[in-house]
Amino acid sequence: MVDRSAAGFVTLALVVVGLMGSSCRAKHSFLQQSFDELVLECAELLSIAPSKLSSLRTGVLRNDNDTKCLVRCVGVSGRFWNDYTGMRMDLLGLYFNAARGDTENVNRTQTCLDKLPSRAPQKDFCDLAFESFLCFYHNYGNLHRNRVFVPLDNLQLLHVTARCMEVHRITVEDLMSLTEDELDENLNVHCLVRCIGVQTGIYSDQYGVNLDLVYTQYGEGHDERKYKEDAQACLLKYAGTSCSPCRRAYNMLYKCFEHVRNVITEFELPDSDED
């Protein structure tokens, strides 16, 4: 049984866009939000009454449509819920702390989720999202107050890519005209890849690749242990292969993670489809 003394919904604060300091205090594009901030954001979007929020802050989850759709909205905004693929356990789990000594919380939660339908008709999306969340709420641990990295969606990733292309003076035509070998030798492309990594929070010159954030951003559908083991093996292969910050980032990100390559490829698609 999960202790609820530290659970529930804490006082809600303003949504803060994640900023990570560098020598020039660069503004990044990734977002960190607490569960409570997601609740506040969704309550405003769905016009949830303040009285309903008051009950939520005491940890009372009412079995009504407003609460169910609020929980679904939180899941969609936090990227841990999808109406068609269901709950992403690794992401929702980031908002919880397991009780000390509880080694069965994951299995207990999974058993609960397995009893739910894998899909639901559109009119029941809120119900399934709510029931899935309850599996976590009653079995996984206690909700905490910390902000958590929220994966960027595809449009946000394309926006980051477009911004980085503009910064490094690369056009879609440039990317489409380069062969794989030419990409490998093009300094502007190297800096483009580094820019995408820095802007999305998965890379820094000081610490290199943040595997936890890479998996959070791109790892859906992959076994976490194998994903990270394979990535680590590739990173070790390319670590220290260049003194250039851009080349080093390119070697590790572009060559080790197909999702980083795909972001650049997808950015070309709208123009290439017109040809």
XYZ file of C-alpha atoms in Angstrom:
275
model
C 0.000 0.000 0.000
C 1.409 3.410 -0.954
C 1.754 6.053 1.757
C -0.278 9.112 0.748
C 1.075 11.428 3.459
C 3.533 12.973 1.017
C 1.426 12.505 -2.079
C -1.259 14.591 -3.686
C -1.041 17.844 -5.525
C 1.188 20.505 -3.993
C 0.782 24.266 -4.390
C 0.882 25.055 -8.077
C 3.478 27.406 -9.501
C 4.133 29.089 -12.834
C 5.315 26.956 -15.709
C 9.032 27.548 -16.160
C 10.813 26.866 -19.402
C 13.983 24.892 -18.680
C 17.117 26.968 -18.770
C 20.529 25.433 -18.455
C 23.433 27.763 -17.887
C 26.392 27.879 -20.185
C 29.181 30.359 -20.442
C 26.881 32.606 -22.503
C 23.659 31.694 -20.684
C 22.160 30.173 -23.848
C 18.407 29.754 -23.884
C 17.397 26.175 -24.573
C 14.262 24.750 -26.141
C 13.577 21.866 -23.793
C 10.973 22.018 -21.072
C 10.917 20.860 -17.465
C 7.617 20.773 -15.594
C 6.389 19.319 -12.345
C 3.218 17.256 -12.231
C 1.485 20.114 -10.440
C 2.452 22.603 -13.132
C 0.990 20.262 -15.739
C -2.214 20.061 -13.689
C -2.473 23.854 -13.477
C -1.859 24.248 -17.194
C -4.509 21.664 -18.093
C -6.995 23.043 -15.557
C -6.802 26.399 -17.304
C -7.148 24.822 -20.758
C -10.166 22.760 -19.681
C -11.776 25.471 -17.496
C -11.682 23.292 -14.378
C -13.301 25.019 -11.386
C -11.005 26.177 -8.529
C -13.013 24.048 -6.088
C -12.112 20.964 -8.106
C -8.438 21.908 -7.957
C -8.674 22.312 -4.187
C -9.807 18.714 -3.831
C -7.062 17.547 -6.157
C -4.447 19.291 -4.032
C -5.555 17.183 -1.082
C -5.033 14.042 -3.148
C -8.723 13.373 -3.790
C -9.261 12.042 -7.311
C -12.975 12.214 -8.002
C -14.492 9.733 -10.397
C -16.057 12.366 -12.662
C -15.533 13.414 -16.259
C -13.727 16.682 -15.412
C -11.115 14.871 -13.334
C -10.700 12.082 -15.872
C -10.159 14.460 -18.785
C -7.856 16.625 -16.671
C -5.667 13.582 -15.968
C -5.684 12.692 -19.676
C -4.629 16.257 -20.558
C -1.767 16.057 -18.047
C -0.642 12.811 -19.657
C -0.793 14.233 -23.166
C 1.074 17.400 -22.119
C 3.694 15.402 -20.226
C 4.012 12.973 -23.175
C 3.370 9.933 -20.971
C -0.107 9.275 -22.360
C -1.201 8.577 -25.928
C -4.763 7.607 -26.816
C -3.512 4.996 -29.284
C -0.387 3.587 -27.625
C -1.436 4.013 -24.001
C 0.780 4.761 -21.019
C 4.523 5.215 -21.277
C 5.539 3.815 -17.902
C 9.112 5.100 -17.891
C 7.932 8.708 -18.310
C 5.099 8.701 -15.789
C 7.380 6.903 -13.346
C 9.657 9.961 -13.339
C 6.971 11.892 -11.428
C 6.857 9.332 -8.604
C 9.156 8.225 -5.796
C 8.834 4.595 -4.804
C 8.383 3.911 -1.103
C 11.629 2.892 0.594
C 12.139 -0.846 0.373
C 9.301 -1.344 -2.114
C 10.814 -3.537 -4.830
C 7.515 -4.721 -6.275
C 6.061 -1.350 -7.279
C 6.811 -1.771 -10.985
C 5.394 -5.303 -11.166
C 2.361 -4.272 -9.126
C 1.697 -1.338 -11.441
C 2.162 -3.438 -14.571
C -0.249 -6.075 -13.252
C -2.855 -3.356 -12.764
C -2.284 -1.943 -16.258
C -2.535 -5.408 -17.806
C -6.108 -5.678 -16.525
C -7.149 -2.610 -18.528
C -8.093 -2.654 -22.224
C -5.235 -1.727 -24.537
C -7.483 0.530 -26.617
C -10.725 2.408 -26.079
C -13.293 4.145 -28.277
C -12.757 7.886 -28.611
C -15.550 8.687 -26.168
C -13.741 6.634 -23.504
C -10.214 8.070 -23.943
C -10.491 10.054 -20.688
C -11.694 6.976 -18.785
C -8.797 4.791 -19.934
C -6.215 7.508 -19.246
C -7.660 8.000 -15.756
C -7.763 4.280 -14.928
C -4.194 3.873 -16.192
C -3.041 6.756 -14.016
C -4.771 5.235 -10.987
C -2.658 2.113 -11.471
C 0.389 4.299 -10.864
C -1.176 6.407 -8.149
C -2.143 3.412 -6.025
C 0.803 1.125 -6.775
C 3.942 2.868 -8.035
C 4.817 5.367 -5.307
C 4.243 8.942 -4.188
C 4.003 11.947 -6.489
C 6.889 14.364 -5.894
C 7.312 18.111 -6.470
C 10.301 18.057 -8.803
C 10.293 19.257 -12.379
C 10.800 16.548 -14.976
C 12.159 16.703 -18.519
C 9.230 16.735 -20.963
C 10.077 15.224 -24.377
C 9.602 17.528 -27.335
C 6.997 16.509 -29.877
C 7.797 16.203 -33.572
C 6.796 19.771 -34.456
C 8.951 21.141 -31.634
C 11.914 19.083 -32.822
C 11.465 20.405 -36.351
C 11.293 23.954 -34.962
C 14.593 23.406 -33.134
C 16.144 22.045 -36.326
C 14.915 25.038 -38.341
C 16.311 27.458 -35.774
C 19.683 25.706 -35.731
C 19.792 25.660 -39.535
C 19.200 29.406 -39.556
C 21.905 29.999 -36.952
C 24.451 27.983 -38.931
C 23.331 29.263 -42.353
C 22.266 25.895 -43.723
C 19.375 25.605 -46.151
C 17.179 22.622 -46.971
C 18.791 22.637 -50.412
C 22.224 22.367 -48.787
C 21.194 19.280 -46.839
C 19.534 17.646 -49.828
C 22.554 18.202 -52.059
C 25.104 16.640 -49.704
C 26.043 12.980 -49.901
C 26.639 10.988 -46.718
C 30.394 11.391 -47.155
C 30.002 15.133 -47.693
C 27.829 15.416 -44.586
C 30.587 13.684 -42.682
C 33.098 16.348 -43.712
C 30.904 19.459 -43.548
C 31.674 21.645 -40.526
C 28.355 23.491 -40.736
C 26.476 20.188 -40.558
C 28.583 19.158 -37.573
C 27.646 22.399 -35.821
C 23.991 21.919 -36.805
C 23.926 18.534 -35.065
C 25.650 19.985 -31.997
C 23.120 22.840 -31.933
C 20.191 20.397 -32.021
C 21.737 18.397 -29.187
C 22.360 21.467 -27.035
C 18.942 22.996 -27.730
C 17.072 19.792 -26.877
C 19.095 19.229 -23.704
C 20.561 15.865 -24.691
C 24.121 17.139 -25.200
C 26.616 19.554 -23.690
C 30.294 20.138 -24.406
C 31.099 19.668 -20.725
C 29.236 16.427 -20.054
C 28.701 14.973 -23.508
C 25.564 12.942 -24.246
C 22.942 12.663 -21.502
C 21.748 9.103 -22.075
C 18.858 9.406 -19.647
C 17.429 12.359 -21.552
C 18.135 10.749 -24.929
C 16.116 7.727 -23.859
C 13.346 9.920 -22.460
C 13.174 11.859 -25.740
C 13.627 9.042 -28.244
C 13.386 5.709 -26.451
C 9.669 4.950 -26.687
C 9.164 1.315 -27.683
C 12.758 0.333 -26.905
C 13.982 -1.712 -23.971
C 15.745 0.860 -21.785
C 18.682 -1.311 -20.730
C 19.503 -2.514 -24.247
C 18.987 0.947 -25.722
C 21.466 2.491 -23.298
C 23.970 -0.365 -23.560
C 24.044 -0.121 -27.362
C 24.303 3.660 -27.190
C 27.126 3.524 -24.656
C 29.098 1.125 -26.850
C 28.763 3.503 -29.800
C 29.664 6.551 -27.707
C 32.817 4.853 -26.446
C 33.773 4.170 -30.053
C 33.617 7.864 -30.978
C 34.657 9.487 -27.692
C 37.816 11.546 -28.060
C 37.921 11.193 -31.864
C 38.060 14.959 -32.413
C 39.125 18.132 -30.626
C 36.493 20.167 -32.470
C 33.359 20.670 -30.319
C 31.102 20.454 -33.375
C 32.802 17.385 -34.832
C 32.791 15.644 -31.456
C 29.052 16.277 -31.030
C 28.379 15.142 -34.597
C 30.316 11.913 -34.122
C 28.418 10.994 -30.983
C 24.914 12.229 -31.814
C 24.569 11.757 -35.566
C 26.425 8.470 -35.765
C 25.056 6.853 -32.613
C 21.389 7.891 -32.647
C 19.226 7.419 -35.722
C 16.535 9.621 -34.188
C 18.887 12.602 -34.368
C 19.520 11.787 -38.021
C 15.777 11.430 -38.578
C 15.062 14.930 -37.263
C 17.236 16.374 -40.014
C 15.787 14.013 -42.630
C 12.200 14.845 -41.644
C 12.927 18.535 -41.966
C 13.730 17.952 -45.640
C 10.485 16.087 -46.366
C 8.056 19.007 -46.927
C 10.252 20.535 -49.643
C 11.369 17.230 -51.151
C 7.723 16.119 -51.494
C 7.042 19.078 -53.732
C 9.583 18.023 -56.320
